[in-house]
PDB file of C-alpha atoms in Angstrom:
ATOM      1  CA  MET A   1      58.515 125.951  85.915  1.00 41.00           C
ATOM      2  CA  GLY A   2      58.279 127.376  82.490  1.00 41.00           C
ATOM      3  CA  GLN A   3      61.120 128.144  80.288  1.00 44.00           C
ATOM      4  CA  GLY A   4      64.428 128.825  81.636  1.00 43.00           C
ATOM      5  CA  GLY A   5      63.102 128.258  85.007  1.00 43.00           C
ATOM      6  CA  GLU A   6      61.929 131.696  85.366  1.00 44.00           C
ATOM      7  CA  PRO A   7      59.016 132.196  87.750  1.00 47.00           C
ATOM      8  CA  ARG A   8      55.572 132.251  86.502  1.00 53.00           C
ATOM      9  CA  ARG A   9      53.954 133.000  89.630  1.00 56.00           C
ATOM     10  CA  VAL A  10      52.253 136.134  88.300  1.00 59.00           C
ATOM     11  CA  GLN A  11      51.627 134.817  84.444  1.00 63.00           C
ATOM     12  CA  ALA A  12      49.575 132.622  86.150  1.00 63.00           C
ATOM     13  CA  TYR A  13      46.356 135.406  86.670  1.00 79.00           C
ATOM     14  CA  ASP A  14      46.887 136.610  83.538  1.00 87.00           C
ATOM     15  CA  GLY A  15      44.177 135.005  82.226  1.00 91.00           C
ATOM     16  CA  GLU A  16      41.868 136.766  85.092  1.00 93.00           C
ATOM     17  CA  LEU A  17      43.407 139.637  84.427  1.00 95.00           C
ATOM     18  CA  GLY A  18      42.511 139.727  80.805  1.00 95.00           C
ATOM     19  CA  ALA A  19      39.034 138.854  82.033  1.00 95.00           C
ATOM     20  CA  ALA A  20      38.671 141.478  84.276  1.00 96.00           C
ATOM     21  CA  VAL A  21      40.393 144.177  82.265  1.00 97.00           C
ATOM     22  CA  ALA A  22      37.845 143.680  79.301  1.00 96.00           C
ATOM     23  CA  ARG A  23      34.870 144.149  81.759  1.00 96.00           C
ATOM     24  CA  ALA A  24      36.297 147.401  83.153  1.00 96.00           C
ATOM     25  CA  GLN A  25      36.327 148.328  79.684  1.00 96.00           C
ATOM     26  CA  GLU A  26      32.672 148.244  79.639  1.00 95.00           C
ATOM     27  CA  GLY A  27      32.295 149.760  82.801  1.00 94.00           C
ATOM     28  CA  ASP A  28      32.695 147.462  85.625  1.00 94.00           C
ATOM     29  CA  GLU A  29      33.990 148.947  88.452  1.00 93.00           C
ATOM     30  CA  ALA A  30      34.313 145.129  90.420  1.00 95.00           C
ATOM     31  CA  ALA A  31      36.009 144.190  87.639  1.00 95.00           C
ATOM     32  CA  PHE A  32      38.536 147.174  87.408  1.00 96.00           C
ATOM     33  CA  ALA A  33      39.210 146.503  91.463  1.00 95.00           C
ATOM     34  CA  VAL A  34      40.230 142.509  90.173  1.00 95.00           C
ATOM     35  CA  ALA A  35      42.943 144.006  87.772  1.00 95.00           C
ATOM     36  CA  TYR A  36      44.059 146.605  90.356  1.00 96.00           C
ATOM     37  CA  ARG A  37      44.381 143.791  92.872  1.00 94.00           C
ATOM     38  CA  LEU A  38      46.306 141.333  90.182  1.00 93.00           C
ATOM     39  CA  VAL A  39      48.680 144.447  89.011  1.00 94.00           C
ATOM     40  CA  GLN A  40      49.433 146.562  91.813  1.00 94.00           C
ATOM     41  CA  PRO A  41      51.984 144.751  93.917  1.00 92.00           C
ATOM     42  CA  GLY A  42      54.441 143.748  90.728  1.00 92.00           C
ATOM     43  CA  LEU A  43      53.939 148.011  90.409  1.00 94.00           C
ATOM     44  CA  LEU A  44      54.726 148.789  93.332  1.00 93.00           C
ATOM     45  CA  GLY A  45      57.845 146.497  93.563  1.00 92.00           C
ATOM     46  CA  TYR A  46      58.840 147.590  90.283  1.00 93.00           C
ATOM     47  CA  LEU A  47      58.524 151.408  91.548  1.00 94.00           C
ATOM     48  CA  ARG A  48      59.827 151.063  94.924  1.00 91.00           C
ATOM     49  CA  GLY A  49      63.024 149.759  92.751  1.00 90.00           C
ATOM     50  CA  LEU A  50      62.774 153.323  91.250  1.00 90.00           C
ATOM     51  CA  VAL A  51      61.910 155.648  93.234  1.00 90.00           C
ATOM     52  CA  GLY A  52      62.325 153.502  96.754  1.00 88.00           C
ATOM     53  CA  GLU A  53      60.091 155.319  99.679  1.00 89.00           C
ATOM     54  CA  ASP A  54      57.947 157.346  96.983  1.00 93.00           C
ATOM     55  CA  ALA A  55      56.928 154.206  95.356  1.00 93.00           C
ATOM     56  CA  GLU A  56      52.927 154.532  96.501  1.00 94.00           C
ATOM     57  CA  ASP A  57      52.877 158.261  95.393  1.00 95.00           C
ATOM     58  CA  VAL A  58      54.173 157.366  91.825  1.00 96.00           C
ATOM     59  CA  ALA A  59      51.583 154.219  91.638  1.00 96.00           C
ATOM     60  CA  SER A  60      48.513 156.713  92.549  1.00 95.00           C
ATOM     61  CA  ASP A  61      49.501 158.924  89.623  1.00 95.00           C
ATOM     62  CA  ALA A  62      50.213 155.841  87.379  1.00 96.00           C
ATOM     63  CA  TRP A  63      46.656 154.250  88.383  1.00 96.00           C
ATOM     64  CA  LEU A  64      45.029 157.585  87.671  1.00 95.00           C
ATOM     65  CA  GLU A  65      46.325 157.971  84.108  1.00 96.00           C
ATOM     66  CA  ILE A  66      45.612 154.310  83.820  1.00 96.00           C
ATOM     67  CA  ALA A  67      42.144 155.018  84.869  1.00 95.00           C
ATOM     68  CA  ARG A  68      41.595 157.350  82.483  1.00 94.00           C
ATOM     69  CA  ASP A  69      43.124 155.968  79.347  1.00 96.00           C
ATOM     70  CA  LEU A  70      41.698 152.116  79.910  1.00 96.00           C
ATOM     71  CA  GLY A  71      39.579 152.279  76.964  1.00 95.00           C
ATOM     72  CA  ARG A  72      42.424 153.121  74.519  1.00 95.00           C
ATOM     73  CA  PHE A  73      44.383 149.645  75.850  1.00 96.00           C
ATOM     74  CA  LYS A  74      43.990 146.842  73.276  1.00 95.00           C
ATOM     75  CA  GLY A  75      45.502 143.362  74.536  1.00 94.00           C
ATOM     76  CA  ASP A  76      45.670 140.791  76.812  1.00 94.00           C
ATOM     77  CA  GLY A  77      46.372 140.422  80.178  1.00 94.00           C
ATOM     78  CA  ALA A  78      50.040 140.109  79.635  1.00 92.00           C
ATOM     79  CA  GLY A  79      49.476 142.625  77.317  1.00 95.00           C
ATOM     80  CA  PHE A  80      47.898 144.653  80.268  1.00 97.00           C
ATOM     81  CA  ARG A  81      50.949 144.284  82.656  1.00 95.00           C
ATOM     82  CA  GLY A  82      53.285 145.966  79.998  1.00 96.00           C
ATOM     83  CA  TRP A  83      50.924 148.572  79.467  1.00 97.00           C
ATOM     84  CA  THR A  84      50.463 149.427  83.155  1.00 97.00           C
ATOM     85  CA  ALA A  85      54.138 148.895  83.207  1.00 97.00           C
ATOM     86  CA  THR A  86      55.084 151.724  81.021  1.00 97.00           C
ATOM     87  CA  ILE A  87      53.085 154.089  82.362  1.00 97.00           C
ATOM     88  CA  ALA A  88      54.471 153.820  85.992  1.00 97.00           C
ATOM     89  CA  ARG A  89      58.059 153.904  84.906  1.00 96.00           C
ATOM     90  CA  HIS A  90      57.122 157.404  82.800  1.00 96.00           C
ATOM     91  CA  ARG A  91      55.704 158.773  86.121  1.00 96.00           C
ATOM     92  CA  ALA A  92      58.671 157.033  87.882  1.00 94.00           C
ATOM     93  CA  LEU A  93      61.104 158.849  85.534  1.00 93.00           C
ATOM     94  CA  ASP A  94      59.239 161.890  85.600  1.00 93.00           C
ATOM     95  CA  HIS A  95      59.337 161.814  89.688  1.00 94.00           C
ATOM     96  CA  LEU A  96      63.224 161.306  89.396  1.00 90.00           C
ATOM     97  CA  ARG A  97      63.852 164.154  86.897  1.00 90.00           C
ATOM     98  CA  ARG A  98      61.716 166.698  89.408  1.00 88.00           C
ATOM     99  CA  GLN A  99      63.712 165.737  92.160  1.00 83.00           C
ATOM    100  CA  ARG A 100      66.765 165.816  90.155  1.00 66.00           C
ATOM    101  CA  VAL A 101      68.688 163.480  93.005  1.00 54.00           C
ATOM    102  CA  ARG A 102      68.132 159.410  93.423  1.00 47.00           C
ATOM    103  CA  PRO A 103      66.420 159.496  96.442  1.00 45.00           C
ATOM    104  CA  ARG A 104      67.661 156.301  99.090  1.00 45.00           C
ATOM    105  CA  SER A 105      65.287 154.038 100.735  1.00 42.00           C
ATOM    106  CA  ALA A 106      63.940 154.765 104.235  1.00 37.00           C
ATOM    107  CA  ALA A 107      65.740 152.544 106.700  1.00 34.00           C
ATOM    108  CA  LEU A 108      65.589 148.865 106.329  1.00 34.00           C
ATOM    109  CA  GLU A 109      63.890 146.993 108.791  1.00 31.00           C
ATOM    110  CA  GLN A 110      65.148 144.130 110.362  1.00 29.00           C
ATOM    111  CA  ASP A 111      62.469 141.360 110.131  1.00 28.00           C
ATOM    112  CA  MET A 112      62.644 141.993 106.565  1.00 31.00           C
ATOM    113  CA  LEU A 113      66.542 141.256 105.773  1.00 35.00           C
ATOM    114  CA  ASP A 114      65.978 137.467 105.367  1.00 36.00           C
ATOM    115  CA  LEU A 115      68.547 136.143 102.931  1.00 36.00           C
ATOM    116  CA  PRO A 116      69.047 132.920 101.215  1.00 37.00           C
ATOM    117  CA  GLY A 117      72.190 130.593 102.333  1.00 39.00           C
ATOM    118  CA  PRO A 118      76.044 130.740 101.749  1.00 38.00           C
ATOM    119  CA  HIS A 119      75.411 128.501  98.431  1.00 40.00           C
ATOM    120  CA  SER A 120      73.481 131.697  96.500  1.00 44.00           C
ATOM    121  CA  THR A 121      71.896 130.998  93.189  1.00 51.00           C
ATOM    122  CA  HIS A 122      70.168 133.202  90.787  1.00 55.00           C
ATOM    123  CA  ASP A 123      66.955 131.191  91.918  1.00 54.00           C
ATOM    124  CA  GLN A 124      67.718 132.204  95.239  1.00 56.00           C
ATOM    125  CA  ALA A 125      68.148 135.645  94.013  1.00 59.00           C
ATOM    126  CA  LEU A 126      64.738 136.014  92.533  1.00 56.00           C
ATOM    127  CA  GLU A 127      63.091 134.629  95.504  1.00 57.00           C
ATOM    128  CA  SER A 128      64.302 137.029  97.655  1.00 56.00           C
ATOM    129  CA  LEU A 129      63.345 139.968  95.650  1.00 56.00           C
ATOM    130  CA  SER A 130      60.216 140.542  97.648  1.00 54.00           C
ATOM    131  CA  THR A 131      62.279 142.255 100.251  1.00 64.00           C
ATOM    132  CA  GLU A 132      62.755 145.429 100.758  1.00 70.00           C
ATOM    133  CA  TYR A 133      66.612 144.594 101.552  1.00 73.00           C
ATOM    134  CA  ALA A 134      66.600 142.550  97.728  1.00 75.00           C
ATOM    135  CA  LEU A 135      64.451 145.862  96.300  1.00 80.00           C
ATOM    136  CA  GLU A 136      67.601 147.980  97.937  1.00 81.00           C
ATOM    137  CA  LEU A 137      70.043 145.704  96.420  1.00 83.00           C
ATOM    138  CA  VAL A 138      68.546 146.591  93.008  1.00 86.00           C
ATOM    139  CA  ARG A 139      68.577 150.098  93.076  1.00 85.00           C
ATOM    140  CA  GLY A 140      72.411 150.113  93.511  1.00 88.00           C
ATOM    141  CA  LEU A 141      72.507 147.980  90.079  1.00 91.00           C
ATOM    142  CA  PRO A 142      73.358 149.834  86.319  1.00 92.00           C
ATOM    143  CA  ARG A 143      69.809 151.295  85.483  1.00 89.00           C
ATOM    144  CA  ASP A 144      69.173 148.998  82.805  1.00 92.00           C
ATOM    145  CA  GLN A 145      70.311 146.210  84.961  1.00 93.00           C
ATOM    146  CA  ALA A 146      67.755 147.176  87.892  1.00 92.00           C
ATOM    147  CA  GLU A 147      64.779 147.570  85.265  1.00 93.00           C
ATOM    148  CA  ALA A 148      65.584 144.418  83.640  1.00 93.00           C
ATOM    149  CA  VAL A 149      65.785 142.365  86.768  1.00 91.00           C
ATOM    150  CA  LEU A 150      62.564 144.463  88.190  1.00 91.00           C
ATOM    151  CA  LEU A 151      60.455 144.142  84.857  1.00 93.00           C
ATOM    152  CA  ARG A 152      61.369 140.303  84.355  1.00 90.00           C
ATOM    153  CA  VAL A 153      60.893 139.304  87.833  1.00 85.00           C
ATOM    154  CA  VAL A 154      58.966 141.432  90.014  1.00 86.00           C
ATOM    155  CA  VAL A 155      55.913 142.670  87.436  1.00 90.00           C
ATOM    156  CA  GLY A 156      56.301 138.761  85.728  1.00 88.00           C
ATOM    157  CA  LEU A 157      57.007 140.353  82.294  1.00 92.00           C
ATOM    158  CA  ASP A 158      58.296 137.909  79.479  1.00 91.00           C
ATOM    159  CA  GLY A 159      61.565 139.271  77.453  1.00 90.00           C
ATOM    160  CA  PRO A 160      59.966 140.987  74.276  1.00 93.00           C
ATOM    161  CA  ALA A 161      56.889 142.996  76.720  1.00 94.00           C
ATOM    162  CA  ALA A 162      59.928 143.986  79.074  1.00 94.00           C
ATOM    163  CA  ALA A 163      62.274 145.179  75.746  1.00 95.00           C
ATOM    164  CA  ARG A 164      59.096 146.729  74.790  1.00 95.00           C
ATOM    165  CA  VAL A 165      58.642 149.089  78.294  1.00 95.00           C
ATOM    166  CA  LEU A 166      62.178 150.088  78.066  1.00 95.00           C
ATOM    167  CA  GLY A 167      62.200 151.117  74.308  1.00 94.00           C
ATOM    168  CA  LYS A 168      65.062 148.777  73.708  1.00 94.00           C
ATOM    169  CA  ARG A 169      66.105 145.036  71.926  1.00 94.00           C
ATOM    170  CA  PRO A 170      65.218 141.828  73.583  1.00 93.00           C
ATOM    171  CA  GLY A 171      68.755 140.408  73.795  1.00 94.00           C
ATOM    172  CA  ALA A 172      69.823 143.857  75.263  1.00 94.00           C
ATOM    173  CA  VAL A 173      67.108 143.317  78.081  1.00 94.00           C
ATOM    174  CA  ARG A 174      67.965 139.685  78.186  1.00 93.00           C
ATOM    175  CA  THR A 175      71.448 140.431  78.726  1.00 94.00           C
ATOM    176  CA  ALA A 176      71.333 142.768  81.495  1.00 94.00           C
ATOM    177  CA  ALA A 177      68.291 140.604  83.353  1.00 92.00           C
ATOM    178  CA  TYR A 178      71.304 138.132  83.664  1.00 92.00           C
ATOM    179  CA  ARG A 179      73.930 140.174  84.292  1.00 94.00           C
ATOM    180  CA  GLY A 180      71.706 141.780  86.948  1.00 92.00           C
ATOM    181  CA  LEU A 181      70.650 138.941  88.670  1.00 89.00           C
ATOM    182  CA  LYS A 182      74.305 137.274  88.190  1.00 90.00           C
ATOM    183  CA  ARG A 183      75.311 140.411  90.197  1.00 90.00           C
ATOM    184  CA  LEU A 184      72.229 140.218  93.127  1.00 86.00           C
ATOM    185  CA  ALA A 185      73.342 136.928  93.666  1.00 84.00           C
ATOM    186  CA  GLN A 186      76.935 137.566  94.277  1.00 85.00           C
ATOM    187  CA  GLN A 187      75.583 140.273  96.678  1.00 81.00           C
ATOM    188  CA  LEU A 188      73.499 138.127  98.681  1.00 74.00           C
ATOM    189  CA  GLY A 189      75.587 135.039  98.653  1.00 74.00           C
ATOM    190  CA  ALA A 190      78.387 137.290 100.250  1.00 64.00           C
ATOM    191  CA  GLU A 191      76.309 138.678 102.789  1.00 57.00           C
ATOM    192  CA  SER A 192      74.721 135.589 103.931  1.00 52.00           C
ATOM    193  CA  VAL A 193      78.114 133.613 104.077  1.00 46.00           C
ATOM    194  CA  THR A 194      79.499 135.532 107.508  1.00 46.00           C
ATOM    195  CA  ASP A 195      76.095 134.285 109.406  1.00 43.00           C
ATOM    196  CA  GLU A 196      75.013 130.936 109.920  1.00 42.00           C
ATOM    197  CA  GLY A 197      72.445 131.550 112.340  1.00 39.00           C
ATOM    198  CA  PRO A 198      69.001 132.995 111.018  1.00 41.00           C
ATOM    199  CA  ARG A 199      69.707 134.826 107.669  1.00 40.00           C
ATOM    200  CA  THR A 200      69.493 138.542 108.249  1.00 39.00           C
ATOM    201  CA  LEU A 201      71.864 141.310 107.413  1.00 38.00           C
ATOM    202  CA  GLY A 202      73.046 141.744 111.013  1.00 40.00           C
ATOM    203  CA  GLU A 203      76.319 143.479 111.068  1.00 37.00           C
ATOM    204  CA  SER A 204      77.498 143.018 107.914  1.00 37.00           C
ATOM    205  CA  THR A 205      76.985 146.089 106.354  1.00 36.00           C
TER     206      THR A 205
END
C-alpha cells in the first residue's frame, strides 16, 4: 500500500487528526482528547524505543508541553504528528542526559514475543515493531538507524517529516531507516529459524 509498500495505517488518520487539532486550538477539549488518542500510540512506541520503560513518564512531560504550546502550532495532521514527535524527542534526550546511561528495558513478557517465520522480510520486520521485543531490538541499533525506523514505522512520518524531526537530510534518514530495517529483518529471521512451533523467542537468547 502507498509508495514503496510502506505502511500507511497511521497516515489514514491524518485528516481526522488535522480537524481535531484545529478544533482543539479553538479551545475544544474533546477535540484535544481525539488528537491525543490518535497520536499517543505511535508517540509512546517511539519513546519506548528511546527510553524504554520510562516512556510513559516522558510522554506525560511531552503532552504537557504540547498542550501548553498548541496555539503556536501551524499545519495539518501529518505536520502535528511531526511536531509532537519533535517535542517528545527533546524530552527523551533530556531524560537520557539526566540518566547519563542508556537504560535497559524491564524483563520481556513471553507472550509478547511473537516473531515472523524464518523467511523474514522487511514487511515482517515492520509488522513486528508493535511488540516489546521488537522495540528492544530497535534499541540495539545505532541511534540514527533506531530513530529513523521508529519515526517512519511507529510514528508514521514520511521521509521529509522524519528528516525535519532529526535535523538531517531526507536521503540520510532514508538510508538509516533502510539499514535499520535490514538489520532487524536479519535478527528477527535468525531468532525464528530455530523454532518451528509458535514463533516465540523461546530459549534462543
